[in-house]
Each structure stands twice: as C-alpha cells, then as structure tokens.
Amino acid sequence: MSVDVLSRNNVRVIGQGQRPLMLAHGFGCDQTMWRFITPAFEAEYRLVLFDYVGSGKSEVEAYDPQRYSQLDGYAQDVLEICAALELEKVVFVGHSVSSMIGLLAAIAAPDRFERLIMIGPSPRYINDDGYIGGFERQDIDQLLDIMAKNYLGWAHFLAPLVMQNPDRPELGQELEESFCSTDPTTATRFARATFYGDNRSDLARVTVPSLILQCAEDAIAPTEVGRYLHRHLPHSTLTLMAATGHCPHMSHPEETIQHIKTYLEAASLTSTYG
C-alpha cells in the first residue's frame, strides 16, 4: 500500500530533521510552488511534498471522479500519505483550498496533526446571509462556465488576478502555465469541489491549533474571510500579512517563512514551558 500511495501522489521527502512538515499545494498548482520556502526548513524538518491526484506528476490513472467530487477525497489522500510514511505530530501547511483539506484531515484524525498552517484559507467562497466570502453565486457559475468553454482563456484571465503582483509578471505566467498543464475536465471538477464547498460548519470541530496567514489585496480570500475563520476556528491565530495576492509563498517567500517560523517557535515554547 505504501508504494502505491507514494507513487500515486508523487510524494517526495526531503530535509535533515525529524519533525514532519507537510506542504499541500492549492488548486491548479503542484508541489514545485513550495520551492522558495523549503530551503528555510530543510535543516530542522522532515519535509513532505506531494501532488494531488490530477495535479503535477501524480498518477493520472488513479483519478476517481466520485472520490474527488468533494474535498473529503483529497483529505483521505493526505491521511493515506501520513499512514504510508508513519507520520505523527505533523505540521500541515496548506495553501488556499488545501487549508480546508487539511482541516478535514485533522478532524478525521486529530492525533496525526500537531499544527495547521493555513495560507489564504476560505471555508466558503460564496457570499451568504451575513457572511462575506468574496463571490456571488453567479460569479462562480460564470467562472466555471468559462472553464468549460474556454479553459486557456480562463487560465490567462485568472492567473494574474490570483497572483496580484503585476510588477512580477513571471509569477502570474508560471501560475497560468500550471493551470494549463492540468487536464481541463479534472481541473473543472476540482474547481467545483473548491468553489461550491462550504466548510463553515466544520470549523468548530477542529481541535488542532492553527495559524491563519491572511494576505492583503487577496481577490480569492478577502480579509473578512480571515477574520471570520479566526472567530470561528478554535485555538487559531490570525496574522495579517503585508504580502499582496493569494500566493505569498511564491511572491513574498521571506515574509511567509518568517511568520511560519515565528508561530512554530512560539508553539514549541508553549509546549515546553506551558
């Protein structure tokens, strides 16, 4: 089973440390997006990188439309990777939708995880009564319709909007190329599971402490979403970043590294002396 799981998700383990730190990429991305921050953690951590099925260099033939129609299927993959590598007390770093995937995994198996670090998380992208998610239902409907009819045009439009760093167009170009490297049908299904999902009712069930990293000028997860999460997620810490856009681990890696390290160092002191 271990070999199948590790091959299925193109799992790579790097670093000289013993403490496991798992890095989970966002929608339309793959594990290479973490390359700007992994060197800062290699000496102290055992870094676990992987690609979700349908992304990066995962085994495409392992894709199951029913399993991955909801985020729970991806959360199950995370738990299977943890089991295959016999990981305990995992620090899970999730970007965007992976924040909710990690949250679901931590609810299902809280003993596996020590901390959750969420970069640009959102429990629901669609506005609701008294809730600001950032999008109206028709916005998401239109976005997915464009994906189905003109996938390349959708990628060209969305990538710079997500990155939100016009002074560094190469980052938006990389994200666009990553979008385009994913099978359109698979990507559309992942998008539906992401943007139509609603994990607000799951927040109160989380027992694992978490860090919420909220970027400025994030077109995908606005500041109101970060504050909502902080209010409803037990044992959470909210950090408002100076970084702009939705991918600070790519656009502002130094700041991202610093916030993660500061949080983990404080957590270690708390567990040691608290």
PDB file of C-alpha atoms in Angstrom:
ATOM      1  CA  MET A   1       0.000   0.000   0.000  1.00  0.00           C
ATOM      2  CA  SER A   2       2.784   2.433   0.906  1.00  0.00           C
ATOM      3  CA  VAL A   3       4.438   2.292  -2.508  1.00  0.00           C
ATOM      4  CA  ASP A   4       1.108   2.748  -4.285  1.00  0.00           C
ATOM      5  CA  VAL A   5       0.161   5.797  -2.222  1.00  0.00           C
ATOM      6  CA  LEU A   6       3.560   7.450  -2.514  1.00  0.00           C
ATOM      7  CA  SER A   7       3.667   6.882  -6.260  1.00  0.00           C
ATOM      8  CA  ARG A   8       0.042   7.936  -6.732  1.00  0.00           C
ATOM      9  CA  ASN A   9       0.667  11.334  -5.168  1.00  0.00           C
ATOM     10  CA  ASN A  10       4.274  11.763  -6.356  1.00  0.00           C
ATOM     11  CA  VAL A  11       5.414  12.061  -2.729  1.00  0.00           C
ATOM     12  CA  ARG A  12       8.892  13.451  -2.038  1.00  0.00           C
ATOM     13  CA  VAL A  13      10.537  13.598   1.374  1.00  0.00           C
ATOM     14  CA  ILE A  14      13.449  15.999   1.872  1.00  0.00           C
ATOM     15  CA  GLY A  15      15.248  17.643   4.769  1.00  0.00           C
ATOM     16  CA  GLN A  16      17.509  16.550   7.611  1.00  0.00           C
ATOM     17  CA  GLY A  17      15.138  17.000  10.549  1.00  0.00           C
ATOM     18  CA  GLN A  18      12.787  14.561  12.241  1.00  0.00           C
ATOM     19  CA  ARG A  19       9.716  16.731  12.818  1.00  0.00           C
ATOM     20  CA  PRO A  20       7.354  16.249   9.857  1.00  0.00           C
ATOM     21  CA  LEU A  21       6.183  19.333   7.963  1.00  0.00           C
ATOM     22  CA  MET A  22       3.727  18.546   5.164  1.00  0.00           C
ATOM     23  CA  LEU A  23       3.262  21.057   2.343  1.00  0.00           C
ATOM     24  CA  ALA A  24      -0.023  20.874   0.416  1.00  0.00           C
ATOM     25  CA  HIS A  25      -0.432  22.920  -2.761  1.00  0.00           C
ATOM     26  CA  GLY A  26      -3.503  24.844  -3.863  1.00  0.00           C
ATOM     27  CA  PHE A  27      -5.909  24.446  -6.746  1.00  0.00           C
ATOM     28  CA  GLY A  28      -4.255  24.353 -10.165  1.00  0.00           C
ATOM     29  CA  CYS A  29      -0.772  24.102  -8.645  1.00  0.00           C
ATOM     30  CA  ASP A  30       1.718  21.399  -7.704  1.00  0.00           C
ATOM     31  CA  GLN A  31       4.496  20.844  -5.185  1.00  0.00           C
ATOM     32  CA  THR A  32       7.045  22.903  -7.142  1.00  0.00           C
ATOM     33  CA  MET A  33       5.320  26.078  -5.920  1.00  0.00           C
ATOM     34  CA  TRP A  34       6.913  25.490  -2.487  1.00  0.00           C
ATOM     35  CA  ARG A  35      10.495  25.731  -3.793  1.00  0.00           C
ATOM     36  CA  PHE A  36      11.000  29.275  -2.500  1.00  0.00           C
ATOM     37  CA  ILE A  37      10.374  28.355   1.127  1.00  0.00           C
ATOM     38  CA  THR A  38      11.553  24.740   1.512  1.00  0.00           C
ATOM     39  CA  PRO A  39      15.276  25.616   1.893  1.00  0.00           C
ATOM     40  CA  ALA A  40      14.470  27.593   5.056  1.00  0.00           C
ATOM     41  CA  PHE A  41      13.050  24.479   6.765  1.00  0.00           C
ATOM     42  CA  GLU A  42      15.213  21.632   5.447  1.00  0.00           C
ATOM     43  CA  ALA A  43      17.726  21.692   8.306  1.00  0.00           C
ATOM     44  CA  GLU A  44      15.139  21.301  11.075  1.00  0.00           C
ATOM     45  CA  TYR A  45      12.242  19.450   9.474  1.00  0.00           C
ATOM     46  CA  ARG A  46      11.352  16.367   7.505  1.00  0.00           C
ATOM     47  CA  LEU A  47       9.530  17.984   4.586  1.00  0.00           C
ATOM     48  CA  VAL A  48       6.793  16.007   2.853  1.00  0.00           C
ATOM     49  CA  LEU A  49       5.777  17.286  -0.583  1.00  0.00           C
ATOM     50  CA  PHE A  50       3.165  15.754  -2.847  1.00  0.00           C
ATOM     51  CA  ASP A  51       0.794  16.368  -5.754  1.00  0.00           C
ATOM     52  CA  TYR A  52      -2.930  15.808  -5.507  1.00  0.00           C
ATOM     53  CA  VAL A  53      -4.215  13.218  -7.952  1.00  0.00           C
ATOM     54  CA  GLY A  54      -4.798  15.040 -11.222  1.00  0.00           C
ATOM     55  CA  SER A  55      -2.094  17.622 -10.494  1.00  0.00           C
ATOM     56  CA  GLY A  56       1.627  17.814 -11.168  1.00  0.00           C
ATOM     57  CA  LYS A  57       3.301  14.431 -11.640  1.00  0.00           C
ATOM     58  CA  SER A  58       0.687  12.385  -9.791  1.00  0.00           C
ATOM     59  CA  GLU A  59      -0.620   9.190 -11.358  1.00  0.00           C
ATOM     60  CA  VAL A  60      -3.417  10.428 -13.599  1.00  0.00           C
ATOM     61  CA  GLU A  61      -4.912   6.944 -13.926  1.00  0.00           C
ATOM     62  CA  ALA A  62      -5.594   6.990 -10.171  1.00  0.00           C
ATOM     63  CA  TYR A  63      -8.114   9.806 -10.604  1.00  0.00           C
ATOM     64  CA  ASP A  64     -11.593   8.793  -9.415  1.00  0.00           C
ATOM     65  CA  PRO A  65     -14.319  11.341 -10.291  1.00  0.00           C
ATOM     66  CA  GLN A  66     -16.550  10.183  -7.451  1.00  0.00           C
ATOM     67  CA  ARG A  67     -13.814  10.193  -4.785  1.00  0.00           C
ATOM     68  CA  TYR A  68     -12.620  13.662  -5.753  1.00  0.00           C
ATOM     69  CA  SER A  69     -16.030  15.244  -6.251  1.00  0.00           C
ATOM     70  CA  GLN A  70     -15.677  16.610  -2.713  1.00  0.00           C
ATOM     71  CA  LEU A  71     -12.727  17.794  -0.650  1.00  0.00           C
ATOM     72  CA  ASP A  72     -13.052  14.763   1.646  1.00  0.00           C
ATOM     73  CA  GLY A  73     -11.496  12.622  -1.079  1.00  0.00           C
ATOM     74  CA  TYR A  74      -8.386  14.783  -1.099  1.00  0.00           C
ATOM     75  CA  ALA A  75      -8.324  14.786   2.721  1.00  0.00           C
ATOM     76  CA  GLN A  76      -8.347  10.987   2.615  1.00  0.00           C
ATOM     77  CA  ASP A  77      -5.288  11.102   0.343  1.00  0.00           C
ATOM     78  CA  VAL A  78      -3.499  13.259   2.929  1.00  0.00           C
ATOM     79  CA  LEU A  79      -4.277  10.744   5.658  1.00  0.00           C
ATOM     80  CA  GLU A  80      -3.132   7.839   3.477  1.00  0.00           C
ATOM     81  CA  ILE A  81       0.185   9.592   2.828  1.00  0.00           C
ATOM     82  CA  CYS A  82       0.597  10.140   6.579  1.00  0.00           C
ATOM     83  CA  ALA A  83      -0.126   6.476   7.214  1.00  0.00           C
ATOM     84  CA  ALA A  84       2.229   5.300   4.475  1.00  0.00           C
ATOM     85  CA  LEU A  85       5.094   7.368   5.927  1.00  0.00           C
ATOM     86  CA  GLU A  86       4.056   6.652   9.531  1.00  0.00           C
ATOM     87  CA  LEU A  87       3.872  10.368  10.274  1.00  0.00           C
ATOM     88  CA  GLU A  88       2.855  11.642  13.703  1.00  0.00           C
ATOM     89  CA  LYS A  89       2.577  15.183  15.096  1.00  0.00           C
ATOM     90  CA  VAL A  90       2.508  16.623  11.593  1.00  0.00           C
ATOM     91  CA  VAL A  91       2.739  20.353  10.953  1.00  0.00           C
ATOM     92  CA  PHE A  92       0.423  20.707   7.961  1.00  0.00           C
ATOM     93  CA  VAL A  93       0.922  23.753   5.730  1.00  0.00           C
ATOM     94  CA  GLY A  94      -1.926  24.181   3.274  1.00  0.00           C
ATOM     95  CA  HIS A  95      -2.284  26.808   0.577  1.00  0.00           C
ATOM     96  CA  SER A  96      -5.768  28.019  -0.356  1.00  0.00           C
ATOM     97  CA  VAL A  97      -8.162  25.059  -0.708  1.00  0.00           C
ATOM     98  CA  SER A  98      -5.588  22.806   0.951  1.00  0.00           C
ATOM     99  CA  SER A  99      -6.277  24.677   4.174  1.00  0.00           C
ATOM    100  CA  MET A 100      -9.762  23.143   4.224  1.00  0.00           C
ATOM    101  CA  ILE A 101      -8.441  19.786   3.050  1.00  0.00           C
ATOM    102  CA  GLY A 102      -6.008  19.783   5.970  1.00  0.00           C
ATOM    103  CA  LEU A 103      -8.787  20.879   8.299  1.00  0.00           C
ATOM    104  CA  LEU A 104     -10.940  17.919   7.234  1.00  0.00           C
ATOM    105  CA  ALA A 105      -7.993  15.552   7.685  1.00  0.00           C
ATOM    106  CA  ALA A 106      -7.339  16.957  11.160  1.00  0.00           C
ATOM    107  CA  ILE A 107     -10.979  16.465  12.131  1.00  0.00           C
ATOM    108  CA  ALA A 108     -10.880  12.849  10.937  1.00  0.00           C
ATOM    109  CA  ALA A 109      -7.554  12.043  12.621  1.00  0.00           C
ATOM    110  CA  PRO A 110      -6.592  14.771  15.120  1.00  0.00           C
ATOM    111  CA  ASP A 111      -3.834  12.683  16.675  1.00  0.00           C
ATOM    112  CA  ARG A 112      -1.911  12.790  13.386  1.00  0.00           C
ATOM    113  CA  PHE A 113      -1.511  16.558  13.474  1.00  0.00           C
ATOM    114  CA  GLU A 114       0.217  18.992  15.787  1.00  0.00           C
ATOM    115  CA  ARG A 115      -0.451  22.270  13.967  1.00  0.00           C
ATOM    116  CA  LEU A 116      -2.315  23.553  10.922  1.00  0.00           C
ATOM    117  CA  ILE A 117      -0.895  26.499   8.986  1.00  0.00           C
ATOM    118  CA  MET A 118      -3.362  27.964   6.511  1.00  0.00           C
ATOM    119  CA  ILE A 119      -2.202  30.290   3.735  1.00  0.00           C
ATOM    120  CA  GLY A 120      -5.088  32.229   2.181  1.00  0.00           C
ATOM    121  CA  PRO A 121      -7.806  29.900   3.521  1.00  0.00           C
ATOM    122  CA  SER A 122     -11.545  30.169   2.951  1.00  0.00           C
ATOM    123  CA  PRO A 123     -14.312  27.953   4.385  1.00  0.00           C
ATOM    124  CA  ARG A 124     -16.742  29.256   1.736  1.00  0.00           C
ATOM    125  CA  TYR A 125     -16.097  31.409  -1.314  1.00  0.00           C
ATOM    126  CA  ILE A 126     -19.722  32.362  -1.979  1.00  0.00           C
ATOM    127  CA  ASN A 127     -21.395  35.193  -0.077  1.00  0.00           C
ATOM    128  CA  ASP A 128     -24.258  34.181   2.217  1.00  0.00           C
ATOM    129  CA  ASP A 129     -26.594  35.925   4.652  1.00  0.00           C
ATOM    130  CA  GLY A 130     -24.268  37.877   6.955  1.00  0.00           C
ATOM    131  CA  TYR A 131     -21.213  36.138   5.501  1.00  0.00           C
ATOM    132  CA  ILE A 132     -18.726  37.676   3.053  1.00  0.00           C
ATOM    133  CA  GLY A 133     -16.924  35.042   1.010  1.00  0.00           C
ATOM    134  CA  GLY A 134     -15.849  37.325  -1.799  1.00  0.00           C
ATOM    135  CA  PHE A 135     -18.018  35.996  -4.634  1.00  0.00           C
ATOM    136  CA  GLU A 136     -21.672  35.931  -5.579  1.00  0.00           C
ATOM    137  CA  ARG A 137     -23.080  32.588  -6.695  1.00  0.00           C
ATOM    138  CA  GLN A 138     -23.400  33.852 -10.278  1.00  0.00           C
ATOM    139  CA  ASP A 139     -19.706  34.843 -10.245  1.00  0.00           C
ATOM    140  CA  ILE A 140     -18.702  31.249  -9.528  1.00  0.00           C
ATOM    141  CA  ASP A 141     -21.219  29.902 -12.031  1.00  0.00           C
ATOM    142  CA  GLN A 142     -19.746  32.150 -14.701  1.00  0.00           C
ATOM    143  CA  LEU A 143     -16.175  31.257 -13.761  1.00  0.00           C
ATOM    144  CA  LEU A 144     -16.870  27.542 -14.124  1.00  0.00           C
ATOM    145  CA  ASP A 145     -18.781  28.117 -17.361  1.00  0.00           C
ATOM    146  CA  ILE A 146     -15.750  29.887 -18.825  1.00  0.00           C
ATOM    147  CA  MET A 147     -13.554  26.982 -17.673  1.00  0.00           C
ATOM    148  CA  ALA A 148     -15.763  24.543 -19.560  1.00  0.00           C
ATOM    149  CA  LYS A 149     -15.949  26.619 -22.758  1.00  0.00           C
ATOM    150  CA  ASN A 150     -12.526  28.265 -22.958  1.00  0.00           C
ATOM    151  CA  TYR A 151     -10.091  26.742 -20.488  1.00  0.00           C
ATOM    152  CA  LEU A 152      -6.989  28.503 -21.839  1.00  0.00           C
ATOM    153  CA  GLY A 153      -8.750  31.853 -21.779  1.00  0.00           C
ATOM    154  CA  TRP A 154      -9.901  31.193 -18.224  1.00  0.00           C
ATOM    155  CA  ALA A 155      -6.331  30.406 -17.126  1.00  0.00           C
ATOM    156  CA  HIS A 156      -4.993  33.546 -18.822  1.00  0.00           C
ATOM    157  CA  PHE A 157      -7.592  35.684 -17.038  1.00  0.00           C
ATOM    158  CA  LEU A 158      -7.439  34.105 -13.576  1.00  0.00           C
ATOM    159  CA  ALA A 159      -3.695  33.617 -13.013  1.00  0.00           C
ATOM    160  CA  PRO A 160      -2.680  37.310 -12.712  1.00  0.00           C
ATOM    161  CA  LEU A 161      -5.810  38.010 -10.652  1.00  0.00           C
ATOM    162  CA  VAL A 162      -4.825  35.294  -8.181  1.00  0.00           C
ATOM    163  CA  MET A 163      -1.164  36.325  -8.032  1.00  0.00           C
ATOM    164  CA  GLN A 164      -1.920  40.069  -7.732  1.00  0.00           C
ATOM    165  CA  ASN A 165       1.704  41.119  -8.222  1.00  0.00           C
ATOM    166  CA  PRO A 166       1.714  42.944 -11.591  1.00  0.00           C
ATOM    167  CA  ASP A 167       5.311  44.095 -11.082  1.00  0.00           C
ATOM    168  CA  ARG A 168       6.378  40.447 -11.303  1.00  0.00           C
ATOM    169  CA  PRO A 169       4.516  39.094 -14.351  1.00  0.00           C
ATOM    170  CA  GLU A 170       6.668  35.966 -14.417  1.00  0.00           C
ATOM    171  CA  LEU A 171       4.828  34.661 -11.337  1.00  0.00           C
ATOM    172  CA  GLY A 172       1.443  35.051 -12.998  1.00  0.00           C
ATOM    173  CA  GLN A 173       2.850  33.363 -16.093  1.00  0.00           C
ATOM    174  CA  GLU A 174       4.073  30.414 -14.029  1.00  0.00           C
ATOM    175  CA  LEU A 175       0.671  30.037 -12.406  1.00  0.00           C
ATOM    176  CA  GLU A 176      -1.046  30.225 -15.808  1.00  0.00           C
ATOM    177  CA  GLU A 177       1.253  27.507 -17.154  1.00  0.00           C
ATOM    178  CA  SER A 178       0.467  25.376 -14.104  1.00  0.00           C
ATOM    179  CA  PHE A 179      -3.255  25.803 -14.708  1.00  0.00           C
ATOM    180  CA  CYS A 180      -2.811  24.853 -18.353  1.00  0.00           C
ATOM    181  CA  SER A 181      -0.790  21.734 -17.534  1.00  0.00           C
ATOM    182  CA  THR A 182      -3.792  20.223 -15.722  1.00  0.00           C
ATOM    183  CA  ASP A 183      -6.433  18.275 -17.625  1.00  0.00           C
ATOM    184  CA  PRO A 184      -9.381  20.687 -18.094  1.00  0.00           C
ATOM    185  CA  THR A 185     -12.006  18.155 -17.033  1.00  0.00           C
ATOM    186  CA  THR A 186     -10.102  17.236 -13.876  1.00  0.00           C
ATOM    187  CA  ALA A 187      -9.417  20.894 -13.094  1.00  0.00           C
ATOM    188  CA  THR A 188     -13.080  21.812 -13.523  1.00  0.00           C
ATOM    189  CA  ARG A 189     -14.146  19.074 -11.108  1.00  0.00           C
ATOM    190  CA  PHE A 190     -11.576  20.246  -8.548  1.00  0.00           C
ATOM    191  CA  ALA A 191     -12.805  23.810  -9.041  1.00  0.00           C
ATOM    192  CA  ARG A 192     -16.396  22.750  -8.372  1.00  0.00           C
ATOM    193  CA  ALA A 193     -15.379  20.957  -5.166  1.00  0.00           C
ATOM    194  CA  THR A 194     -13.389  24.039  -4.150  1.00  0.00           C
ATOM    195  CA  PHE A 195     -15.638  26.962  -5.015  1.00  0.00           C
ATOM    196  CA  TYR A 196     -19.006  25.376  -4.238  1.00  0.00           C
ATOM    197  CA  GLY A 197     -17.798  23.892  -0.957  1.00  0.00           C
ATOM    198  CA  ASP A 198     -18.964  25.098   2.444  1.00  0.00           C
ATOM    199  CA  ASN A 199     -16.861  24.105   5.442  1.00  0.00           C
ATOM    200  CA  ARG A 200     -18.148  26.688   7.899  1.00  0.00           C
ATOM    201  CA  SER A 201     -19.939  24.075   9.992  1.00  0.00           C
ATOM    202  CA  ASP A 202     -16.695  22.072  10.257  1.00  0.00           C
ATOM    203  CA  LEU A 203     -14.715  24.832  11.961  1.00  0.00           C
ATOM    204  CA  ALA A 204     -15.992  24.229  15.484  1.00  0.00           C
ATOM    205  CA  ARG A 205     -14.958  20.554  15.242  1.00  0.00           C
ATOM    206  CA  VAL A 206     -11.252  21.322  14.877  1.00  0.00           C
ATOM    207  CA  THR A 207      -9.122  20.644  17.959  1.00  0.00           C
ATOM    208  CA  VAL A 208      -5.698  21.157  16.360  1.00  0.00           C
ATOM    209  CA  PRO A 209      -4.237  24.676  16.869  1.00  0.00           C
ATOM    210  CA  SER A 210      -3.894  26.694  13.688  1.00  0.00           C
ATOM    211  CA  LEU A 211      -2.269  29.744  12.122  1.00  0.00           C
ATOM    212  CA  ILE A 212      -4.217  31.760   9.548  1.00  0.00           C
ATOM    213  CA  LEU A 213      -1.998  33.740   7.181  1.00  0.00           C
ATOM    214  CA  GLN A 214      -4.162  36.414   5.565  1.00  0.00           C
ATOM    215  CA  CYS A 215      -2.753  38.422   2.663  1.00  0.00           C
ATOM    216  CA  ALA A 216      -3.595  41.972   1.700  1.00  0.00           C
ATOM    217  CA  GLU A 217      -5.480  42.558  -1.557  1.00  0.00           C
ATOM    218  CA  ASP A 218      -6.386  38.879  -1.876  1.00  0.00           C
ATOM    219  CA  ALA A 219      -9.005  38.604  -4.621  1.00  0.00           C
ATOM    220  CA  ILE A 220      -9.772  34.973  -3.725  1.00  0.00           C
ATOM    221  CA  ALA A 221      -9.962  35.141   0.084  1.00  0.00           C
ATOM    222  CA  PRO A 222     -10.586  38.715   1.303  1.00  0.00           C
ATOM    223  CA  THR A 223      -9.673  39.939   4.766  1.00  0.00           C
ATOM    224  CA  GLU A 224     -13.235  39.409   6.035  1.00  0.00           C
ATOM    225  CA  VAL A 225     -12.796  35.679   5.411  1.00  0.00           C
ATOM    226  CA  GLY A 226      -9.640  35.539   7.510  1.00  0.00           C
ATOM    227  CA  ARG A 227     -11.354  37.339  10.371  1.00  0.00           C
ATOM    228  CA  TYR A 228     -14.376  35.024  10.123  1.00  0.00           C
ATOM    229  CA  LEU A 229     -12.115  31.992  10.338  1.00  0.00           C
ATOM    230  CA  HIS A 230     -10.320  33.391  13.348  1.00  0.00           C
ATOM    231  CA  ARG A 231     -13.617  33.991  15.169  1.00  0.00           C
ATOM    232  CA  HIS A 232     -14.986  30.524  14.477  1.00  0.00           C
ATOM    233  CA  LEU A 233     -11.893  28.315  14.453  1.00  0.00           C
ATOM    234  CA  PRO A 234     -10.880  27.217  17.981  1.00  0.00           C
ATOM    235  CA  HIS A 235      -7.245  27.710  19.021  1.00  0.00           C
ATOM    236  CA  SER A 236      -6.494  29.827  15.953  1.00  0.00           C
ATOM    237  CA  THR A 237      -4.034  32.669  15.456  1.00  0.00           C
ATOM    238  CA  LEU A 238      -4.620  35.287  12.750  1.00  0.00           C
ATOM    239  CA  THR A 239      -1.685  37.042  11.112  1.00  0.00           C
ATOM    240  CA  LEU A 240      -2.343  39.831   8.602  1.00  0.00           C
ATOM    241  CA  MET A 241       0.479  39.854   6.076  1.00  0.00           C
ATOM    242  CA  ALA A 242       1.944  42.769   4.177  1.00  0.00           C
ATOM    243  CA  ALA A 243       2.164  40.436   1.174  1.00  0.00           C
ATOM    244  CA  THR A 244      -0.389  41.027  -1.561  1.00  0.00           C
ATOM    245  CA  GLY A 245      -2.269  38.465  -3.613  1.00  0.00           C
ATOM    246  CA  HIS A 246      -3.160  34.847  -2.942  1.00  0.00           C
ATOM    247  CA  CYS A 247       0.235  33.111  -3.232  1.00  0.00           C
ATOM    248  CA  PRO A 248       2.633  34.691  -0.715  1.00  0.00           C
ATOM    249  CA  HIS A 249       4.827  31.580  -0.617  1.00  0.00           C
ATOM    250  CA  MET A 250       5.729  32.473  -4.214  1.00  0.00           C
ATOM    251  CA  SER A 251       5.502  36.275  -4.280  1.00  0.00           C
ATOM    252  CA  HIS A 252       6.722  37.026  -0.742  1.00  0.00           C
ATOM    253  CA  PRO A 253       8.577  33.927   0.479  1.00  0.00           C
ATOM    254  CA  GLU A 254      10.712  35.721   3.078  1.00  0.00           C
ATOM    255  CA  GLU A 255       7.692  37.115   4.906  1.00  0.00           C
ATOM    256  CA  THR A 256       5.883  33.778   4.662  1.00  0.00           C
ATOM    257  CA  ILE A 257       8.882  31.942   6.104  1.00  0.00           C
ATOM    258  CA  GLN A 258       9.206  34.417   8.950  1.00  0.00           C
ATOM    259  CA  HIS A 259       5.560  34.149  10.009  1.00  0.00           C
ATOM    260  CA  ILE A 260       5.623  30.350   9.915  1.00  0.00           C
ATOM    261  CA  LYS A 261       8.866  30.151  11.889  1.00  0.00           C
ATOM    262  CA  THR A 262       7.687  32.675  14.470  1.00  0.00           C
ATOM    263  CA  TYR A 263       4.483  30.726  15.004  1.00  0.00           C
ATOM    264  CA  LEU A 264       6.196  27.337  15.266  1.00  0.00           C
ATOM    265  CA  GLU A 265       8.875  28.665  17.641  1.00  0.00           C
ATOM    266  CA  ALA A 266       6.184  30.125  19.895  1.00  0.00           C
ATOM    267  CA  ALA A 267       4.260  26.841  19.731  1.00  0.00           C
ATOM    268  CA  SER A 268       7.399  24.919  20.781  1.00  0.00           C
ATOM    269  CA  LEU A 269       7.959  27.215  23.729  1.00  0.00           C
ATOM    270  CA  THR A 270       4.335  26.828  24.782  1.00  0.00           C
ATOM    271  CA  SER A 271       4.506  23.029  24.668  1.00  0.00           C
ATOM    272  CA  THR A 272       7.846  23.047  26.511  1.00  0.00           C
ATOM    273  CA  TYR A 273       7.019  25.504  29.283  1.00  0.00           C
ATOM    274  CA  GLY A 274       3.237  25.769  29.149  1.00  0.00           C
TER     275      GLY A 274
END
